[in-house]
Structure formats: structure tokens, C-alpha cells
PDB file of C-alpha atoms in Angstrom:
ATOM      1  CA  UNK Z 134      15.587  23.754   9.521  1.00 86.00           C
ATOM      2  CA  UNK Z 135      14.973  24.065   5.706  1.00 88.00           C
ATOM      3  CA  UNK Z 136      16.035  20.577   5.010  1.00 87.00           C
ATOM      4  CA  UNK Z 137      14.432  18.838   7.940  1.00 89.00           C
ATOM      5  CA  UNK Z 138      11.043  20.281   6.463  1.00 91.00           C
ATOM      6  CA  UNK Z 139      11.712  19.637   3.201  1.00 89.00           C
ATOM      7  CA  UNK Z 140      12.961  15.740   4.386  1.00 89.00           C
ATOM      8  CA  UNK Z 141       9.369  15.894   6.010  1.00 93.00           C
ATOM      9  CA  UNK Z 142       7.582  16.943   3.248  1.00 93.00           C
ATOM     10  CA  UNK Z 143       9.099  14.207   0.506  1.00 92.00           C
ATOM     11  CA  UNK Z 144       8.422  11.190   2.861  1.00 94.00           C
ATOM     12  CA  UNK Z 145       4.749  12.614   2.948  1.00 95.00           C
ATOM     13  CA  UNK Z 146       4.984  12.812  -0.573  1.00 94.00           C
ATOM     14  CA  UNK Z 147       6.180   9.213  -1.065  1.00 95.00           C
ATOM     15  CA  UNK Z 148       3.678   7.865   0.948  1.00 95.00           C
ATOM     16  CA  UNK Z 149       0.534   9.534  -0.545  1.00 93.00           C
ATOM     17  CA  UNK Z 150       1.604   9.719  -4.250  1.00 92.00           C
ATOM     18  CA  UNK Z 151       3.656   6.883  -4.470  1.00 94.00           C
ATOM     19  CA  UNK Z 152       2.132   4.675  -1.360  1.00 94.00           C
ATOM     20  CA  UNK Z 153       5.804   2.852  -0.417  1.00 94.00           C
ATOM     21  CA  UNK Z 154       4.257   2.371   2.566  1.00 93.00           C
ATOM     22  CA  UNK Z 155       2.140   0.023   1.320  1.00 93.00           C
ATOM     23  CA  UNK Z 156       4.468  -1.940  -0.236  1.00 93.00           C
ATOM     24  CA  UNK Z 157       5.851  -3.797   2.732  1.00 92.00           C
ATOM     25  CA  UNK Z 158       5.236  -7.281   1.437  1.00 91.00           C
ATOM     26  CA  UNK Z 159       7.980  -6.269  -1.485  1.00 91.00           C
ATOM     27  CA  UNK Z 160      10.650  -5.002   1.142  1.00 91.00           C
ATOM     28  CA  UNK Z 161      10.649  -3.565   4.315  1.00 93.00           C
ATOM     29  CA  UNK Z 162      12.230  -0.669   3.080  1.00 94.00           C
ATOM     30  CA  UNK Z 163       9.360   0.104   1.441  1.00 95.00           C
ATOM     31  CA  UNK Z 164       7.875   1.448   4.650  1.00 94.00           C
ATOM     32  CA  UNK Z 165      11.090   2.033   6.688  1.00 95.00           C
ATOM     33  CA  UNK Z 166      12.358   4.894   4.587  1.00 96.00           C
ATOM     34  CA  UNK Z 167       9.297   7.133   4.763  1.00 96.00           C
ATOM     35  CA  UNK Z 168       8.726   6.633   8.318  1.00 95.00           C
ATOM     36  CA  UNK Z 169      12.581   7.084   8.585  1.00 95.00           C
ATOM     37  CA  UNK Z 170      12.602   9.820   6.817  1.00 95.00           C
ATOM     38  CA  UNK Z 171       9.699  11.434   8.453  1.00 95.00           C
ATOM     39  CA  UNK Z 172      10.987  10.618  12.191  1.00 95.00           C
ATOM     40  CA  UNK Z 173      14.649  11.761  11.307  1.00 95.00           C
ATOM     41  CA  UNK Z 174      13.224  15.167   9.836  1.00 93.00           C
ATOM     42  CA  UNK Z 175      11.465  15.841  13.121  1.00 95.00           C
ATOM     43  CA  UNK Z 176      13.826  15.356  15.364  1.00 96.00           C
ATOM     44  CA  UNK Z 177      16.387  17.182  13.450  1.00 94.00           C
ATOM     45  CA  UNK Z 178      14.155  20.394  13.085  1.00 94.00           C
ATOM     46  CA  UNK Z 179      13.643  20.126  16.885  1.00 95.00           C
ATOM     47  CA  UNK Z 180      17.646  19.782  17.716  1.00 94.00           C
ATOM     48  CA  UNK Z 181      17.881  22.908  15.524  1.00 91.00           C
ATOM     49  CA  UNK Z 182      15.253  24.776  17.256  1.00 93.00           C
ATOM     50  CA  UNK Z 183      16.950  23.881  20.194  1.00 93.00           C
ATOM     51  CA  UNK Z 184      20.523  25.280  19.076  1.00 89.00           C
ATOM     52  CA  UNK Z 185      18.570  28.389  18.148  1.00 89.00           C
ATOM     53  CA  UNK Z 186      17.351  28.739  21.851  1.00 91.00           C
ATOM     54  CA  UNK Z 187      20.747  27.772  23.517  1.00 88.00           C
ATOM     55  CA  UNK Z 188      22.545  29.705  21.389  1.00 80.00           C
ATOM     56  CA  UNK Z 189      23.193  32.822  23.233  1.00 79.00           C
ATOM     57  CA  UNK Z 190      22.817  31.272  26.623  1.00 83.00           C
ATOM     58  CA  UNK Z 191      26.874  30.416  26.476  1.00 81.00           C
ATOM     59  CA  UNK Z 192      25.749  27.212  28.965  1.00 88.00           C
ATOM     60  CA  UNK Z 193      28.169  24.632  28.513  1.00 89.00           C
ATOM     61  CA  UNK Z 194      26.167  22.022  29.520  1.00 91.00           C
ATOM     62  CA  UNK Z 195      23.292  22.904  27.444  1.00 92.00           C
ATOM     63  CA  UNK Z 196      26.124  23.106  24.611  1.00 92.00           C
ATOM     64  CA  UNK Z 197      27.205  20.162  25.150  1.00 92.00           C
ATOM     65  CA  UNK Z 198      24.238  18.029  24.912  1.00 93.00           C
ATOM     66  CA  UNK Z 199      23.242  20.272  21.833  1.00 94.00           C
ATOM     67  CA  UNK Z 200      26.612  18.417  20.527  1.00 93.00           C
ATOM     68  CA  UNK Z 201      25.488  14.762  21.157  1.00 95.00           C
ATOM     69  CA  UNK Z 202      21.940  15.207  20.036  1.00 95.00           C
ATOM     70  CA  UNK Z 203      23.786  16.582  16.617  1.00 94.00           C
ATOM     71  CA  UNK Z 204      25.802  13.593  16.988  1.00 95.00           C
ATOM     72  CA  UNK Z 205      22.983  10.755  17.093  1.00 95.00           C
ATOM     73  CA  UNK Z 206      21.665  13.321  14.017  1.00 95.00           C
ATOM     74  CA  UNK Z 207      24.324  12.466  12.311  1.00 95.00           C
ATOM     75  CA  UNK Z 208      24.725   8.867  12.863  1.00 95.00           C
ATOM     76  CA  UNK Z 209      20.797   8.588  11.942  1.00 95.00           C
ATOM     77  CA  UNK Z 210      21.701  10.498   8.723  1.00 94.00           C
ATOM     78  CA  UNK Z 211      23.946   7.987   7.670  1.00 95.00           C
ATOM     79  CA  UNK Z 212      21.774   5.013   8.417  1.00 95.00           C
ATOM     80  CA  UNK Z 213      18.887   7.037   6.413  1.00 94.00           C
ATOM     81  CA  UNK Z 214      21.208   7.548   3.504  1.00 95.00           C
ATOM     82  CA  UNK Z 215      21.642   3.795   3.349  1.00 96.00           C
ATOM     83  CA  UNK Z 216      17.775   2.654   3.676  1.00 95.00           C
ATOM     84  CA  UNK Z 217      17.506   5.184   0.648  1.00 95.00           C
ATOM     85  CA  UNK Z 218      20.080   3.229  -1.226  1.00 95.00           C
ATOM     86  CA  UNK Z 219      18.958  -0.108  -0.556  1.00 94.00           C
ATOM     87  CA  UNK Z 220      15.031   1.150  -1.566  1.00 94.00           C
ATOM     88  CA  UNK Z 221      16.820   2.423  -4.792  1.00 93.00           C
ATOM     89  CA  UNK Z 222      18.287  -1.197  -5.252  1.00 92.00           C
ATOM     90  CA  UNK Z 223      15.332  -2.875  -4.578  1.00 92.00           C
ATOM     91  CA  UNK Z 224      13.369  -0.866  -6.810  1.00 91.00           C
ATOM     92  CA  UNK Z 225      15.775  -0.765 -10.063  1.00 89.00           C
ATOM     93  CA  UNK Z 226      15.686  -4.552  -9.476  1.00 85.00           C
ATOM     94  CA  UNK Z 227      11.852  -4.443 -10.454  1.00 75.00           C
ATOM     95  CA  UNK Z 228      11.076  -8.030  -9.190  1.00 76.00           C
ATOM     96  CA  UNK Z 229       8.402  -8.344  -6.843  1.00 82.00           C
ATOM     97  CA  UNK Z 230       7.117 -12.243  -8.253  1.00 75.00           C
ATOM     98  CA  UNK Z 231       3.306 -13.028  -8.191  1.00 78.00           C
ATOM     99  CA  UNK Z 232       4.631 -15.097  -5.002  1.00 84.00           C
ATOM    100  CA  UNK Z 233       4.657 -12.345  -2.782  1.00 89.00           C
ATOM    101  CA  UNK Z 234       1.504 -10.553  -3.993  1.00 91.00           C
ATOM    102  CA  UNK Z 235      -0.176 -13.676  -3.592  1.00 90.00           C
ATOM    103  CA  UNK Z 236       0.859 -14.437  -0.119  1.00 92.00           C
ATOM    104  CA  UNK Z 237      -0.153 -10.528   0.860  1.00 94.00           C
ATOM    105  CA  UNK Z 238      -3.983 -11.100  -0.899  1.00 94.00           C
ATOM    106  CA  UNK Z 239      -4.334 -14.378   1.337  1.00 92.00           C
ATOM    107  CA  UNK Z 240      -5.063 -12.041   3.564  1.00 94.00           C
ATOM    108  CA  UNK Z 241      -7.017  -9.670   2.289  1.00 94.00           C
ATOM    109  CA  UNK Z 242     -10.672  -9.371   4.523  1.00 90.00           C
ATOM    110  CA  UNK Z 243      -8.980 -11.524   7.111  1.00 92.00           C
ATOM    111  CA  UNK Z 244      -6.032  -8.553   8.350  1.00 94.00           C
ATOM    112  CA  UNK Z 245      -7.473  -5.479   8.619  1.00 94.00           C
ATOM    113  CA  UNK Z 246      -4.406  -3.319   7.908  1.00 94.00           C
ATOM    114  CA  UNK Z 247      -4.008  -5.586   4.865  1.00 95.00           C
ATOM    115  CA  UNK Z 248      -7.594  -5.224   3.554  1.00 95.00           C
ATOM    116  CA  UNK Z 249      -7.067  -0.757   4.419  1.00 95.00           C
ATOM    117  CA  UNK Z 250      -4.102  -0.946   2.444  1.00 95.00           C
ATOM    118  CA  UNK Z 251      -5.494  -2.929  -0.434  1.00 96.00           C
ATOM    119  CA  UNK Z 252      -8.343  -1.069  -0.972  1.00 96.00           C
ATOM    120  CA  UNK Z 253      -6.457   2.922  -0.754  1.00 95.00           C
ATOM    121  CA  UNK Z 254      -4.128   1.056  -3.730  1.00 95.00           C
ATOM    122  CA  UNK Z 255      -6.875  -0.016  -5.654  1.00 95.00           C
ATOM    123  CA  UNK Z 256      -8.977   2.741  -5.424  1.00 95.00           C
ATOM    124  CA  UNK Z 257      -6.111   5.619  -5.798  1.00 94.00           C
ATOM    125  CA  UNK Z 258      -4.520   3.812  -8.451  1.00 94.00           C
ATOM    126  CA  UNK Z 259      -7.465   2.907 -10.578  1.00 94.00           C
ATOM    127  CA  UNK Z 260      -6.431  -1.282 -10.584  1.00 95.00           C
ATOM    128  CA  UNK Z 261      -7.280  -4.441  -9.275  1.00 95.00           C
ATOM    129  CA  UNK Z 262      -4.988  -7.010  -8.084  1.00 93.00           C
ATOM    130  CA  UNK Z 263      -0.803  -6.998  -8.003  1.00 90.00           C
ATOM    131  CA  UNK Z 264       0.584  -8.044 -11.363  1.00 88.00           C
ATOM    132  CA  UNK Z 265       0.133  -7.796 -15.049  1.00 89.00           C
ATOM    133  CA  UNK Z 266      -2.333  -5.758 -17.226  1.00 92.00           C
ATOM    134  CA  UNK Z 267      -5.456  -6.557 -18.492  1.00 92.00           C
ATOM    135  CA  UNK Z 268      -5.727  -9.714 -15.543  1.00 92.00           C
ATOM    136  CA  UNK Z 269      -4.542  -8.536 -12.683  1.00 93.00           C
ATOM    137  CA  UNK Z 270      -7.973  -8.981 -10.701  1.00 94.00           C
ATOM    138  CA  UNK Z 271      -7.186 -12.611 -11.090  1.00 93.00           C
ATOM    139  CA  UNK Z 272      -4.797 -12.352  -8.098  1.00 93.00           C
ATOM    140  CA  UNK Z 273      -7.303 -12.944  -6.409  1.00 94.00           C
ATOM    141  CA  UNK Z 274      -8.703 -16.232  -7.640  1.00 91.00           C
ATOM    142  CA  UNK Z 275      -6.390 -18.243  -4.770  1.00 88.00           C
ATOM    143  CA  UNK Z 276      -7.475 -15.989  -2.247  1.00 92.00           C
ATOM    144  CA  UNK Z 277     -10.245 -16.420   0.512  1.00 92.00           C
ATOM    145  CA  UNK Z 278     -12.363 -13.500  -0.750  1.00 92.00           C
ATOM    146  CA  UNK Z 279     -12.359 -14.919  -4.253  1.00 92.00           C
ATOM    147  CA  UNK Z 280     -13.303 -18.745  -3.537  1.00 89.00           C
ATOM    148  CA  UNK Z 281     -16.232 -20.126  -4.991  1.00 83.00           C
ATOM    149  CA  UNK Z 282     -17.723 -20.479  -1.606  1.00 82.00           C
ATOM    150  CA  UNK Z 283     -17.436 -16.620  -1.054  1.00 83.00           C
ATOM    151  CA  UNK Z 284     -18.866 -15.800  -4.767  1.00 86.00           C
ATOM    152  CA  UNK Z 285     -15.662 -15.701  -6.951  1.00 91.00           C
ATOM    153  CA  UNK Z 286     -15.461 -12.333  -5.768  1.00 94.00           C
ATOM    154  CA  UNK Z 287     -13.018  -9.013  -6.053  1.00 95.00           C
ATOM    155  CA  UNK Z 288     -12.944  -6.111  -3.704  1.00 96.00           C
ATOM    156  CA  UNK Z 289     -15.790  -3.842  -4.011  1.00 95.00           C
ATOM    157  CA  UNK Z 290     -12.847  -1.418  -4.023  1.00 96.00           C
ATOM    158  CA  UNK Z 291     -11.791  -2.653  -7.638  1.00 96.00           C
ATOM    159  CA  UNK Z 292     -15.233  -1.312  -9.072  1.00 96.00           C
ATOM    160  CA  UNK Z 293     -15.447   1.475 -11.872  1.00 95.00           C
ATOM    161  CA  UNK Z 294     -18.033   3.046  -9.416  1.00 93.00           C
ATOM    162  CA  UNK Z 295     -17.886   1.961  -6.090  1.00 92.00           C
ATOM    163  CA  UNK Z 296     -20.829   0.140  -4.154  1.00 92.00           C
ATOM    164  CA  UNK Z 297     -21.137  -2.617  -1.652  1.00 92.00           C
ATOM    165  CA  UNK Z 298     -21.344  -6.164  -3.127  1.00 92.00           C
ATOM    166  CA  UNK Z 299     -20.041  -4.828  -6.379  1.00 94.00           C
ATOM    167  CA  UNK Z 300     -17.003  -7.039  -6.828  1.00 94.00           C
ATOM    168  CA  UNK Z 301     -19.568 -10.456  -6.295  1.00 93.00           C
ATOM    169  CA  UNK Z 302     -19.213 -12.861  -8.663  1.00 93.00           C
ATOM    170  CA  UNK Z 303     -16.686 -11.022 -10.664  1.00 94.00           C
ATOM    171  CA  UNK Z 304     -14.281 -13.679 -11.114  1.00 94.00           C
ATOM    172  CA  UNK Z 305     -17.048 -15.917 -12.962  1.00 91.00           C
ATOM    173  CA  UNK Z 306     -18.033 -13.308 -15.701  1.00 92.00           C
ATOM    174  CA  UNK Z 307     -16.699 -12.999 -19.350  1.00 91.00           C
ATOM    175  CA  UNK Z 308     -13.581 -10.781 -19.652  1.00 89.00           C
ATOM    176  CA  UNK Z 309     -16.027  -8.250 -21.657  1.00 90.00           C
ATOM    177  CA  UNK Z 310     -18.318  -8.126 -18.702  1.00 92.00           C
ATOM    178  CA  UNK Z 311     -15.239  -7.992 -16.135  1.00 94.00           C
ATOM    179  CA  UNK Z 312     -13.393  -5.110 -18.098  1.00 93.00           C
ATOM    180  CA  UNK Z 313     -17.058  -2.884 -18.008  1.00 93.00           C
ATOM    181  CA  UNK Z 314     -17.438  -3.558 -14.149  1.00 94.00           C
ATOM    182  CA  UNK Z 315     -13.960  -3.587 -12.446  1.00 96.00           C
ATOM    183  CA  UNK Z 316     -10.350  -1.551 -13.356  1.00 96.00           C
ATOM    184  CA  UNK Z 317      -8.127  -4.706 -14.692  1.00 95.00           C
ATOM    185  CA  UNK Z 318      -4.270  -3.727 -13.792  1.00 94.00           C
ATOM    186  CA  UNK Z 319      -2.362  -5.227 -11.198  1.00 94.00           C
ATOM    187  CA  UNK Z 320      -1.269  -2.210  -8.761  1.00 94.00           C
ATOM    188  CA  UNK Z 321       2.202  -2.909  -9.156  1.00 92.00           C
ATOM    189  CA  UNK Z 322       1.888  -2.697 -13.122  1.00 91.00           C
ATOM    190  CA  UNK Z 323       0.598   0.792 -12.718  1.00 91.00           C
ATOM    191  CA  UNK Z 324       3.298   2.103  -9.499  1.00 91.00           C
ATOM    192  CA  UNK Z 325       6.446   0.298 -11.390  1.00 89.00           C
ATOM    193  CA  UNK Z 326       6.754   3.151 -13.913  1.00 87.00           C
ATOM    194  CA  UNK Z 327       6.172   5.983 -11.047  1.00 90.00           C
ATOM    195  CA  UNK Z 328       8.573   3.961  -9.191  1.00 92.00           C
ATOM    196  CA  UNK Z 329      11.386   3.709 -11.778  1.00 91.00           C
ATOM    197  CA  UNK Z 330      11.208   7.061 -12.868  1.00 92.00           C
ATOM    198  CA  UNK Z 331      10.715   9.162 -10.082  1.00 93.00           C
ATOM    199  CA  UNK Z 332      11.266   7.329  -6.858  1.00 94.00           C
ATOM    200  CA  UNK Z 333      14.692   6.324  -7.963  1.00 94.00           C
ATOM    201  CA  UNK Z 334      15.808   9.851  -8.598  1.00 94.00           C
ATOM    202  CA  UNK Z 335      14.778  11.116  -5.365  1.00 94.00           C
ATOM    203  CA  UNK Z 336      16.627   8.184  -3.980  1.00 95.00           C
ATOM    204  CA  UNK Z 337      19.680   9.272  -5.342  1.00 94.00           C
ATOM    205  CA  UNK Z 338      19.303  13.213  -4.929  1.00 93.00           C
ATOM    206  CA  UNK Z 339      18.049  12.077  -0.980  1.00 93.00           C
ATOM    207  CA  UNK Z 340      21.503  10.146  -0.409  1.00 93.00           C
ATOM    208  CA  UNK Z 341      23.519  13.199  -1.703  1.00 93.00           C
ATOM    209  CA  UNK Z 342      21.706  15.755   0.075  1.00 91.00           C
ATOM    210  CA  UNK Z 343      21.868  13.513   3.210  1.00 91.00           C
ATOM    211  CA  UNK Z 344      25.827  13.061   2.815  1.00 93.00           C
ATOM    212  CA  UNK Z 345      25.749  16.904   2.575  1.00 92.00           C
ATOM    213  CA  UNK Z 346      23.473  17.245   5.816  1.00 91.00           C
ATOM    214  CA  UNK Z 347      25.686  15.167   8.101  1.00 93.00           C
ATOM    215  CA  UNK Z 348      29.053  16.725   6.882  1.00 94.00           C
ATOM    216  CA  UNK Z 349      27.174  19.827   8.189  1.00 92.00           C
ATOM    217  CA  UNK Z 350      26.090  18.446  11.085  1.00 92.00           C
ATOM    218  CA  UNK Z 351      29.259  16.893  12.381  1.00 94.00           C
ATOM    219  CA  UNK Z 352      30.716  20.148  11.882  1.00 95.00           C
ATOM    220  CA  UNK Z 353      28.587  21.898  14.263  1.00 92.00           C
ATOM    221  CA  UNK Z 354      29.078  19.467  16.317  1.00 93.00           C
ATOM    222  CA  UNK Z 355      33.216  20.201  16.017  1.00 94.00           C
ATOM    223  CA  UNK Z 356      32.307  23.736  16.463  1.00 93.00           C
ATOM    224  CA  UNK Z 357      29.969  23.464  19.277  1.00 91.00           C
ATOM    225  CA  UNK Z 358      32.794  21.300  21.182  1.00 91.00           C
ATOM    226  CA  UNK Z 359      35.344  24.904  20.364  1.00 92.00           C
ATOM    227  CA  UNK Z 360      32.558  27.213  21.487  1.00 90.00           C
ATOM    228  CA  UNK Z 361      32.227  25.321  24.624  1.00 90.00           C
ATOM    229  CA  UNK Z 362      36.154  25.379  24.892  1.00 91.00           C
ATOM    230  CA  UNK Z 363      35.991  28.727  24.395  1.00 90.00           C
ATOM    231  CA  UNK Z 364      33.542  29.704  27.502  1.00 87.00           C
ATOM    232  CA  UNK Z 365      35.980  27.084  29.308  1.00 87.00           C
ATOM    233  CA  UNK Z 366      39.274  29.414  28.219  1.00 89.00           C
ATOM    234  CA  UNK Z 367      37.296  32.777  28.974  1.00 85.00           C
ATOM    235  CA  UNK Z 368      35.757  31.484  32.418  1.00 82.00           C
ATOM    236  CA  UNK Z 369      39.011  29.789  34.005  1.00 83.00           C
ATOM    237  CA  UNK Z 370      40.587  33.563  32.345  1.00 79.00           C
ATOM    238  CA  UNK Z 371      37.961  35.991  34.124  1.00 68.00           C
ATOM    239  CA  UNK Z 372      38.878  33.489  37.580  1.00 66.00           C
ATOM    240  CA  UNK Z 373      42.422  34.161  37.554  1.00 66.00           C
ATOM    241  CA  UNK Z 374      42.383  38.210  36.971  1.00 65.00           C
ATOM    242  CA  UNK Z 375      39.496  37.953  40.178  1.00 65.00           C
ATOM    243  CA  UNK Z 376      42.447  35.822  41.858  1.00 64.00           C
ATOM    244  CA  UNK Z 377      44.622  38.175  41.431  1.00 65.00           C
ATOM    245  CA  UNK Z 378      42.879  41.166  42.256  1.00 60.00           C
ATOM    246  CA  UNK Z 379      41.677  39.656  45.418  1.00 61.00           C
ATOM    247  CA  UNK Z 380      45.354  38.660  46.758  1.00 59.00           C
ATOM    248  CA  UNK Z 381      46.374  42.183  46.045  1.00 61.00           C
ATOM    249  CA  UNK Z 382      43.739  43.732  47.874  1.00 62.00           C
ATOM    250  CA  UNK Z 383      44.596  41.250  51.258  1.00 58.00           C
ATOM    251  CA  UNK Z 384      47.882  42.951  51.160  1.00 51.00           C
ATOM    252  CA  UNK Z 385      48.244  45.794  54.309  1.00 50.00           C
ATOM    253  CA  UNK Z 386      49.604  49.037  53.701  1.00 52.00           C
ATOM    254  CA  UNK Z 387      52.673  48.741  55.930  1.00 52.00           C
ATOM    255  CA  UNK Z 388      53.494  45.674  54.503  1.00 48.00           C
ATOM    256  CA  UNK Z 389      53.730  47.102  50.444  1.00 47.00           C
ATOM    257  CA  UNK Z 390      55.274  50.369  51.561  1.00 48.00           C
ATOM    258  CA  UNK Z 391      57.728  49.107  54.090  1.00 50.00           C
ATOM    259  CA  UNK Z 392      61.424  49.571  53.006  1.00 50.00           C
ATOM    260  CA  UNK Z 393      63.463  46.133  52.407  1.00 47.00           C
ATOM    261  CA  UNK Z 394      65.739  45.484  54.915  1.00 52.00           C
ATOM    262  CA  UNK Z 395      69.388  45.317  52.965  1.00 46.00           C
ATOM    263  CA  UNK Z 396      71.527  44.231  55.970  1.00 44.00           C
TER     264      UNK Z 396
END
């Protein structure tokens, strides 16, 4: 129960302080190990709750599927423990390439979820754009929003104090006049360092606490299977002494007391 809230509360975490999630157009696993992490935590906490309930019922069927919920537990554990590796990877490589920022931006005011997810990074994380310092607005230069036709424009989102129509014309001012209106960093400038030095730890400590977790959890599930034995043993027991009993009671009085007949 502990760790299932605690798994809960770090994919929170990495999705509001460190916004993986909105790094999809890096890698995937940018947004499947939160959600992961978040989905596996919940339905753990709520097979535990469950053993707490069943428990004391000694209900071998309710034992039983306690067992193979554990078990799909633990084989979710295991695939967790290797999105959390392969995030680590993928983050220690540190390569994202302006390509894939660039293809993201294109649609930036045309995909909503895009444009949401754009604007929370730019406005949490005080930048403007994906890569590099000091230019990073200029990501958007080759995208629709920043076209000449649309006012060599930036998201109003980018501005030191936020307004509509603030980003217009952005892209056509002096880099003085840009630096005084709009924050400069790409994102990805400013989330690399966060990334490096704290999301890789918590990959690492994540994987080890997960191996721990689903050694624990395929030994309940060991010792579920003996408790259920157990009732199994004890029940088929309890039948045979009420077996027994009842064939002594069928016998007649005549028949236990009668002498044997020795001829």
C-alpha cells in the first residue's frame, strides 16, 4: 500500500515538475512511464485493499483470484521496470535533434493538444521554443504561426508578461527588442539539466524498488497458493472425522455388542 502511493505520487511528480508527458515527440516513453506508473500504482493499492478484505474470509476462491490479480501485478511490474530503463536510456542519450522539435511546432495552433502542451512548457519553464539558448524562439520561424503571412509571430505564451497578441511580429524585431519582450531558451535547454540529474536517478532507484516490489509480490502470490492449500488440507480433514463419526453412529446396538461367533 505504501509503495503503490508513493509509485502514484512520483509519476505525479514527473509530470508536473518535470512535464515527461509532454515530451512525446522525443520518445514515447516520455509519456508511457508516468501514465504507467500512475495506472500500475492504482491498481496495485486496490489488489492490496482487496487482500486486506479477503483476508480473514479463508474463501478459496476469493484467494485464489487475489493470487492472479498479484500475478498480472507482477508481470506489469516487470514491464514498468523496463519502460523506466529505456526512459533512463533515452534520456542519458540527450539527443532530441532540432528535427523533431521542428516537426512537433508545425503544429502548434493547428493540434490543440499540441498548442496546450506548448504553451504549459513555455509558460512553466520560463522559454520559448525547443533548442538552444539565447534563440530558441526561432523554432518557430518554419512554423505556420511564425510565417510572414501570420506576422512572424511567437506564442503569446513565450511573453515576459502574458497578453493576447503579444508574441506578433516577434520574429521581425532586433534581438535587443526580442530578449526585453519574450523568454529566449529552447524548453529542452532548460528540462535537459532537470532531466539528467534528477530524472535519471529516480529511474534507477524506480527499477530497483520495482525489482524489490515484484519479488514481494510473487511471493504472496506463492503464499496465497499454500494458504489456499491449507483450507483445502483442513476442509477435506474436518470431512473425514464427520465421515467417520457419522458411520459410527449408523451402527445398532446389537450389532457392536453382539459376541463373535468362534465356531
Amino acid at each position: 500500500l505504501i509503495t503503490s502511493t508513493i509509485l502514484i505520487f512520483s509519476a505525479i511528480v514527473l509530470m508536473k515538475f518535470y512535464h515527461v508527458d509532454k515530451l512525446d515527440f522525443w520518445s514515447t516513453y516520455f509519456w508511457i512511464v508516468p501514465i504507467y506508473m500512475i495506472s500500475l500504482g492504482v491498481y496495485t493499492f486496490l489488489v492490496c485493499v482487496f487482500g486486506f478484505v479477503i483476508a480473514g474470509m479463508e474463501n478459496r476462491a476469493l484467494i485464489c483470484g487475489y493470487a492472479v490479480l498479484l500475478t498480472a501485478a507482477f508481470l506489469a511490474q516487470l514491464g514498468s521496470i523496463f519502460t523506466a530503463l529505456e526512459l533512463r536510456t533515452t534520456v542519458a542519450q540527450a539527443n532530441v535533434g532540432a528535427t523533431k522539435v521542428g516537426q512537433d511546432l508545425k503544429y502548434y495552433g493547428v493540434v490543440p493538444a499540441i498548442t496546450a502542451k506548448w504553451d504549459n512548457l513555455q509558460r512553466d519553464l520560463h522559454c520559448c521554443g525547443g533548442n538552444n539558448f539565447l534563440v530558441g524562439y526561432t523554432d518557430y520561424r518554419n512554423t505556420p504561426i511564425g510565417s510572414a503571412a501570420n506576422g512572424s509571430s511567437v506564442p503569446d505564451s513565450c511573453c515576459h508578461t502574458y497578453a493576447q497578441g503579444c508574441g506578433r511580429g516577434i520574429l521581425a524585431d532586433t534581438d535587443e527588442e526580442v530578449q526585453n519582450k519574450i523568454f529566449v531558451n529552447g524548453c529542452l535547454e532548460i528540462l535537459k539539466d532537470k532531466l539528467e540529474n534528477d530524472v535519471i536517478p529516480m529511474m534507477v532507484i524506480y527499477a530497483v524498488v520495482g525489482v524489490i516490489l515484484a519479488l514481494v509480490e510473487l511471493i504472496t502470490v506463492v503464499l496465497a497458493c499454500a494458504y489456499v492449500a491449507q483450507i483445502t488440507r483442513r476442509t477435506n480433514k474436518h470431512g473425514e472425522i464427520w465421515r467417520i463419526g457419522d458411520a459410527t453412529r449408523n451402527y445398532s446396538p446389537d450389532e457392536t455388542d453382539k459376541p463373535l461367533n468362534r465356531t
